[in-house]
Tab-separated table of C-alpha atoms and ligand atoms in Angstrom:
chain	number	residue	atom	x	y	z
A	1486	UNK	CA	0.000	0.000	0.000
A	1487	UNK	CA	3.073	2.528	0.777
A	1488	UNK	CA	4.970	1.519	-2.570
A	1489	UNK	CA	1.382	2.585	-4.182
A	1490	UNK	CA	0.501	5.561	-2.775
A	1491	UNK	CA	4.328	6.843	-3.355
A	1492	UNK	CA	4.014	6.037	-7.223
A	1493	UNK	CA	0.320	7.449	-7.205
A	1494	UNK	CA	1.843	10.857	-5.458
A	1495	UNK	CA	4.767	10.602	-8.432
A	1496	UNK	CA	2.007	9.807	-10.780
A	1497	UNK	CA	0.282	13.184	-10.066
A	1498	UNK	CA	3.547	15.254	-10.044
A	1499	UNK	CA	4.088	13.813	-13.641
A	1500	UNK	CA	1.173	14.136	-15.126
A	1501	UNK	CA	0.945	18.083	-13.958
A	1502	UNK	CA	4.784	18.741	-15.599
A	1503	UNK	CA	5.290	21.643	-17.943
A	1504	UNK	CA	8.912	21.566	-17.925
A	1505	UNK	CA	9.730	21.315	-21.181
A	1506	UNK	CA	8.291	24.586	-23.153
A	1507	UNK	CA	8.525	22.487	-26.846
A	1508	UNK	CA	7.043	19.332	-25.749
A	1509	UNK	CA	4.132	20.566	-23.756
A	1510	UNK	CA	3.209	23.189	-27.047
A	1511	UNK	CA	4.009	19.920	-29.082
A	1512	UNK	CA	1.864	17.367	-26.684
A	1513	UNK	CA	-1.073	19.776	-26.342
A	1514	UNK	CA	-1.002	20.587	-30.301
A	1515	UNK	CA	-1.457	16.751	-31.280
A	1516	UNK	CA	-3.973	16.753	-28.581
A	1517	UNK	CA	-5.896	19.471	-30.323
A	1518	UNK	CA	-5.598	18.541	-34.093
A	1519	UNK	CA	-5.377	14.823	-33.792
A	1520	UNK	CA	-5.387	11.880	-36.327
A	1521	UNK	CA	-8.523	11.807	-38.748
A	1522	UNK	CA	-8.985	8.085	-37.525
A	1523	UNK	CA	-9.125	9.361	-33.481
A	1524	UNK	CA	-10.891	12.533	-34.424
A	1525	UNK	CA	-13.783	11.849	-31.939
A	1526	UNK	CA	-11.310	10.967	-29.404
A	1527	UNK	CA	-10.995	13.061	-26.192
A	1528	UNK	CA	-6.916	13.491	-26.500
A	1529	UNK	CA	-4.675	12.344	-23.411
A	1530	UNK	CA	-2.255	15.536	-24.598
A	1531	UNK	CA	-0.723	15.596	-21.015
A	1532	UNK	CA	2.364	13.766	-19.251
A	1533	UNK	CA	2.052	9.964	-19.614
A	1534	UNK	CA	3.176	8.651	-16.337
A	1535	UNK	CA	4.477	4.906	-15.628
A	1536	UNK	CA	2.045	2.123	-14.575
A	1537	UNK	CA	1.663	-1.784	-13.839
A	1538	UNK	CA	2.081	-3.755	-10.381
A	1539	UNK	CA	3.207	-1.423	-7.394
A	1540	UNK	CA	4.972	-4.933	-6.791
A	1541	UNK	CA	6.853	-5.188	-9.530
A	1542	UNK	CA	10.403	-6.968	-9.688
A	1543	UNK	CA	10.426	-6.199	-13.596
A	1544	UNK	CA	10.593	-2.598	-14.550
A	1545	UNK	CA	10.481	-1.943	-18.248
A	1546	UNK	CA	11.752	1.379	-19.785
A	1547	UNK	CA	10.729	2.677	-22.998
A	1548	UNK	CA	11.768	5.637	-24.922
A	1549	UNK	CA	8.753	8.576	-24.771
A	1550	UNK	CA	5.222	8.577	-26.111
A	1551	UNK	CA	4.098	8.241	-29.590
A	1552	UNK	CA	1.913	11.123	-30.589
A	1553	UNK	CA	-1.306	9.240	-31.115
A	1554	UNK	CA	-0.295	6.219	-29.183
A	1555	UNK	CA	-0.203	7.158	-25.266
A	1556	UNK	CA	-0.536	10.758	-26.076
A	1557	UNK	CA	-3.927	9.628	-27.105
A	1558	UNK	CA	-4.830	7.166	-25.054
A	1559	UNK	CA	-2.801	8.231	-21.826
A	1560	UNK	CA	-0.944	5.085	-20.731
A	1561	UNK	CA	2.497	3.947	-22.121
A	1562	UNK	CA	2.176	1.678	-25.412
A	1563	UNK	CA	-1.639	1.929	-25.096
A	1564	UNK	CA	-3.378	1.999	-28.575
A	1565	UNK	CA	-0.211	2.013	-31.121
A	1566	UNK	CA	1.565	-0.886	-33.538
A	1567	UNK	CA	4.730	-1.074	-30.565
A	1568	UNK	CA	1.601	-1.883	-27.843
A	1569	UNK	CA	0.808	-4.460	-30.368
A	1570	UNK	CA	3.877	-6.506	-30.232
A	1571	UNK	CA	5.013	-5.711	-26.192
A	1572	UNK	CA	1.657	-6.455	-24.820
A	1573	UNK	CA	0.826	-9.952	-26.843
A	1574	UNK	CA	4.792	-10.802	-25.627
A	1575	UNK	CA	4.021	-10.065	-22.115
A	1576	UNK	CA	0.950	-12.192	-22.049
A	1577	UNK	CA	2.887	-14.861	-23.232
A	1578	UNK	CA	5.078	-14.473	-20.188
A	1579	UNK	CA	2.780	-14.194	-18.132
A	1580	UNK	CA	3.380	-10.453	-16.806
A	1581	UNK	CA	0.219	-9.299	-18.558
A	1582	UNK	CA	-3.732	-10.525	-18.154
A	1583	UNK	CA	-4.454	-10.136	-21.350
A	1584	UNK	CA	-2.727	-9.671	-25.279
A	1585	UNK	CA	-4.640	-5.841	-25.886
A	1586	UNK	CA	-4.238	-2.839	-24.797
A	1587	UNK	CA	-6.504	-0.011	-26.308
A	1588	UNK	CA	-7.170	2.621	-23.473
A	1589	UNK	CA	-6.601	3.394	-19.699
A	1590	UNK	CA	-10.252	1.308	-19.107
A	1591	UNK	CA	-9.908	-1.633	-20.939
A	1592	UNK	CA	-9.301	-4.481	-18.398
A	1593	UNK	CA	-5.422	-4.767	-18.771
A	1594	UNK	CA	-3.091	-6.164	-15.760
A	1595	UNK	CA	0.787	-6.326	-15.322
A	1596	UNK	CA	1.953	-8.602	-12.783
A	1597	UNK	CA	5.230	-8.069	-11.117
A	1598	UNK	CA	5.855	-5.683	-13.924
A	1599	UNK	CA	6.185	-1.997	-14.434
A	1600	UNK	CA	6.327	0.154	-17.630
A	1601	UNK	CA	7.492	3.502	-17.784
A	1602	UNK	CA	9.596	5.713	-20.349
A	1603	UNK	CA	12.889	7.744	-20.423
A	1604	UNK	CA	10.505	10.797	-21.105
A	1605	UNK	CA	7.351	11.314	-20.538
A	1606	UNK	CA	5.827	13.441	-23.354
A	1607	UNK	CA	5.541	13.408	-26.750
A	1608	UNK	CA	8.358	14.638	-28.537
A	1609	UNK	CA	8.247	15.721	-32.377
A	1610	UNK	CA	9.489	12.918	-34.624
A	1611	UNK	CA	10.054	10.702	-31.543
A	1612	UNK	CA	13.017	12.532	-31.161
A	1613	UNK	CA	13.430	13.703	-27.176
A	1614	UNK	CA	16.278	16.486	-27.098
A	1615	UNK	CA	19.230	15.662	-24.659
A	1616	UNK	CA	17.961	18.323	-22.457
A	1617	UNK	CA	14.281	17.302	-22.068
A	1618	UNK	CA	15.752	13.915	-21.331
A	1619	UNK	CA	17.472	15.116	-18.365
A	1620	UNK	CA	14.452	17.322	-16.959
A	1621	UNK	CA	12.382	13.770	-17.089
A	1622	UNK	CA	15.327	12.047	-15.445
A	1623	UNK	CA	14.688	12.878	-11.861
A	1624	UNK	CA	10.801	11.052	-12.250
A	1625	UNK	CA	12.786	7.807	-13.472
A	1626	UNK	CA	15.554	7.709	-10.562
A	1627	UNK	CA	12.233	8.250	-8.188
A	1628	UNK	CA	10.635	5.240	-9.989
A	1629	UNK	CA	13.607	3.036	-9.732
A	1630	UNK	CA	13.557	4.104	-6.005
A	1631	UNK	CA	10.076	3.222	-5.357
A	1632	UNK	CA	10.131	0.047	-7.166
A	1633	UNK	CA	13.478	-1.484	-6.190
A	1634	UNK	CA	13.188	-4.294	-9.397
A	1635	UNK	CA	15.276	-7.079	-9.553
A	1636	UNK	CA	15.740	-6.681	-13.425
A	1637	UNK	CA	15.072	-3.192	-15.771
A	1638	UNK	CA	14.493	-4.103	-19.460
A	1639	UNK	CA	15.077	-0.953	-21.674
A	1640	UNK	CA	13.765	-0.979	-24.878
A	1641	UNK	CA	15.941	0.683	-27.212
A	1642	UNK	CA	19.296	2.568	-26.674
A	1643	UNK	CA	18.008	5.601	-25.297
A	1644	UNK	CA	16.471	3.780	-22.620
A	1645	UNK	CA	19.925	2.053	-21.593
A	1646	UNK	CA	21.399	5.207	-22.317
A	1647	UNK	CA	19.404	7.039	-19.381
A	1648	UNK	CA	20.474	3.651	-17.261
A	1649	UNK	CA	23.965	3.769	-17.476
A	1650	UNK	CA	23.462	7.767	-16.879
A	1651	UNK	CA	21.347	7.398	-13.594
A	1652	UNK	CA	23.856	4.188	-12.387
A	1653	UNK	CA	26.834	6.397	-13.095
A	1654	UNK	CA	28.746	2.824	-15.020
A	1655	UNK	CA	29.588	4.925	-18.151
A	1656	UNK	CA	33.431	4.227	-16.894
A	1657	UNK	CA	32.587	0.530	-17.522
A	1658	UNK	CA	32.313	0.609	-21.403
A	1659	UNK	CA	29.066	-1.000	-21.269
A	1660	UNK	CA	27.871	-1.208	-24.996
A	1661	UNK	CA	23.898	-1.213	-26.036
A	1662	UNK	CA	23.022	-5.043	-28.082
A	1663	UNK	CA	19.601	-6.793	-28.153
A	1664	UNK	CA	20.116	-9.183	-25.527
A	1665	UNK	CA	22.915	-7.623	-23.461
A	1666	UNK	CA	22.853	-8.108	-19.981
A	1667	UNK	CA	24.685	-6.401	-17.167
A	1668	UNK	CA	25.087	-6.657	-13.625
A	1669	UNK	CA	24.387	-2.842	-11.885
A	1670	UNK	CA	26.023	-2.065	-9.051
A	1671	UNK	CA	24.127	-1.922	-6.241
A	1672	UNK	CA	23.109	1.779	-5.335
A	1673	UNK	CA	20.632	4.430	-2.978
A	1674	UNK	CA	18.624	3.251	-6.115
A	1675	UNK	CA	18.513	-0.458	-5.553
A	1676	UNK	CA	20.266	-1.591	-2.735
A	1677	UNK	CA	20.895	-5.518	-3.594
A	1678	UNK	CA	22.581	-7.097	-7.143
A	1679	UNK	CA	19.854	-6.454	-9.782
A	1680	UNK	CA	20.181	-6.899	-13.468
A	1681	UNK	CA	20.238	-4.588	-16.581
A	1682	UNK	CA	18.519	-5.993	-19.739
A	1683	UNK	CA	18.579	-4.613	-23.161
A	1684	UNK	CA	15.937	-5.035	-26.499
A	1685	UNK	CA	15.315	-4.162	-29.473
A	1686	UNK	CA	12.609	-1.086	-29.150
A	1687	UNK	CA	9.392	-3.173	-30.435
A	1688	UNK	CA	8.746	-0.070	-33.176
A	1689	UNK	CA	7.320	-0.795	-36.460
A	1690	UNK	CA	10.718	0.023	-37.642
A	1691	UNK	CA	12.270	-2.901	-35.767
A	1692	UNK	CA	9.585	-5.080	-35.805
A	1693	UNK	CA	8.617	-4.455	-39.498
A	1694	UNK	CA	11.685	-4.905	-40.960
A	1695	UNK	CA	12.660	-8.623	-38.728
A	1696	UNK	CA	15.029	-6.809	-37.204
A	1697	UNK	CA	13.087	-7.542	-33.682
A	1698	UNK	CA	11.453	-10.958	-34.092
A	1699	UNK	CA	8.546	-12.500	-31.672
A	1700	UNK	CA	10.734	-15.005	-31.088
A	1701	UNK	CA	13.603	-12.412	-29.608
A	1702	UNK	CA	11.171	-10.989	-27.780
A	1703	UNK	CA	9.781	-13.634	-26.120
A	1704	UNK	CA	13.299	-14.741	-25.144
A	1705	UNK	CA	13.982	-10.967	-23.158
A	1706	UNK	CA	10.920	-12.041	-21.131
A	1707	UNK	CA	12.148	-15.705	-20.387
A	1708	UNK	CA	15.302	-14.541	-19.534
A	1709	UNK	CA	13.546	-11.367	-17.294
A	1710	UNK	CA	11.702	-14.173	-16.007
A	1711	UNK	CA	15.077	-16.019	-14.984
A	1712	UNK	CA	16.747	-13.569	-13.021
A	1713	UNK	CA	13.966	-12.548	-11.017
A	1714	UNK	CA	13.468	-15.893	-9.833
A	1715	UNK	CA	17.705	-16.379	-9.832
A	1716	UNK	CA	18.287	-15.993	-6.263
B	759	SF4	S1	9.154	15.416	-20.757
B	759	SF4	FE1	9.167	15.044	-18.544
B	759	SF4	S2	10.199	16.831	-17.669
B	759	SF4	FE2	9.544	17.388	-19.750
B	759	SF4	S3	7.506	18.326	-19.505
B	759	SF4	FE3	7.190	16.158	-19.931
B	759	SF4	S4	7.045	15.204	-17.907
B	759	SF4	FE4	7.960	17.222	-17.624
């Protein structure tokens, strides 16, 4: 119950941010033209803050949110093509109830997992500046704090990018590969060994083109799977 209400207190504190001038304009501009196909949609257009099991021993880090994805719909990969392939992947695991995820009231559970994102609005062309990266930061290192996981899968290099950042290991010459996994040193963050795991992003780009296959997927969540129950 205290792990809960701390990430619902962080959850407000996110989702009233404003600041990064270009990405709220940019968030609240989507929000306000949309997509012809959502046009009857009542736009998200606001911070998208992390959610899942208050439990979790899994915490999975994305990149930001896609303009009519979660910027839409208001949770991370909620109603976009990358929400297709992580949330059908995560059932299969066994971290999610069910394969869908279409908006904030449609039934879905993580267990023992948590998803959040390296920042927290949408940024133009997917693109989060360096900057705006760093204001988000501090929400992140508060998750990780909260949470304590065993494991953090980052999807995508930006993701393990903001890791090795917040863990201070750039000195260690870690290098970003689907698959990669590290050992972080134990921390104020988490203080016991816990793992670092790196994937593929599961964009259209990745997943589109083979270079992220369901079967390589499925394998990050086996192994996630592994070291939470390594002991
Ligand atoms: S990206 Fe993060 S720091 Fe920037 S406005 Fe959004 S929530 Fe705030």
């Amino acid at each position: 119950m205290i792990l809960e209400s701390q990430l619902d207190e962080l959850k407000e504190e996110i989702i009233a941010c404003g600041k990064c001038p270009r990405l709220v304009e940019w968030r609240e501009e989507v929000a306000r033209v949309k997509r012809k196909a959502y046009k009857d949609e009542d736009y998200w257009g606001k911070p998208v803050p992390g959610f899942g099991d208050p439990q979790a021993r899994v915490l999975v880090v994305g990149l930001a949110p896609g303009a009519h994805g979660s910027n839409r719909t208001g949770r991370n990969f909620t109603g976009d093509a990358s929400g297709g392939f992580l949330y059908p992947a995560l059932y299969r695991a066994g971290f999610a109830n069910q394969p869908t995820a279409e908006s904030r009231s449609d039934g879905l559970i993580l267990k023992d997992l948590y998803i959040t994102s390296s920042g927290r609005c949408a940024p133009p062309a997917n693109k989060p500046s360096p900057e705006e990266l760093d204001n988000c930061q501090p929400y992140l290192e508060r998750e990780i704090q909260i949470l304590k996981p065993k494991v953090i899968v980052c999807l995508g290099k930006i993701a393990f990018d903001r890791m090795v950042k917040i863990f201070s290991v750039r000195n260690l010459g870690w290098k970003f590969s689907h698959g990669a996994l590290f050992n972080l040193p134990i921390s104020s963050f988490i203080p016991y060994p816990s793992s670092l795991l790196c994937s593929y992003h599961p964009s259209q780009q990745n997943t589109l083109t083979g270079k992220l296959t369901v079967k390589m997927f499925d394998d990050i969540w086996e192994k996630a799977k592994e070291l939470i129950n390594d002991d």
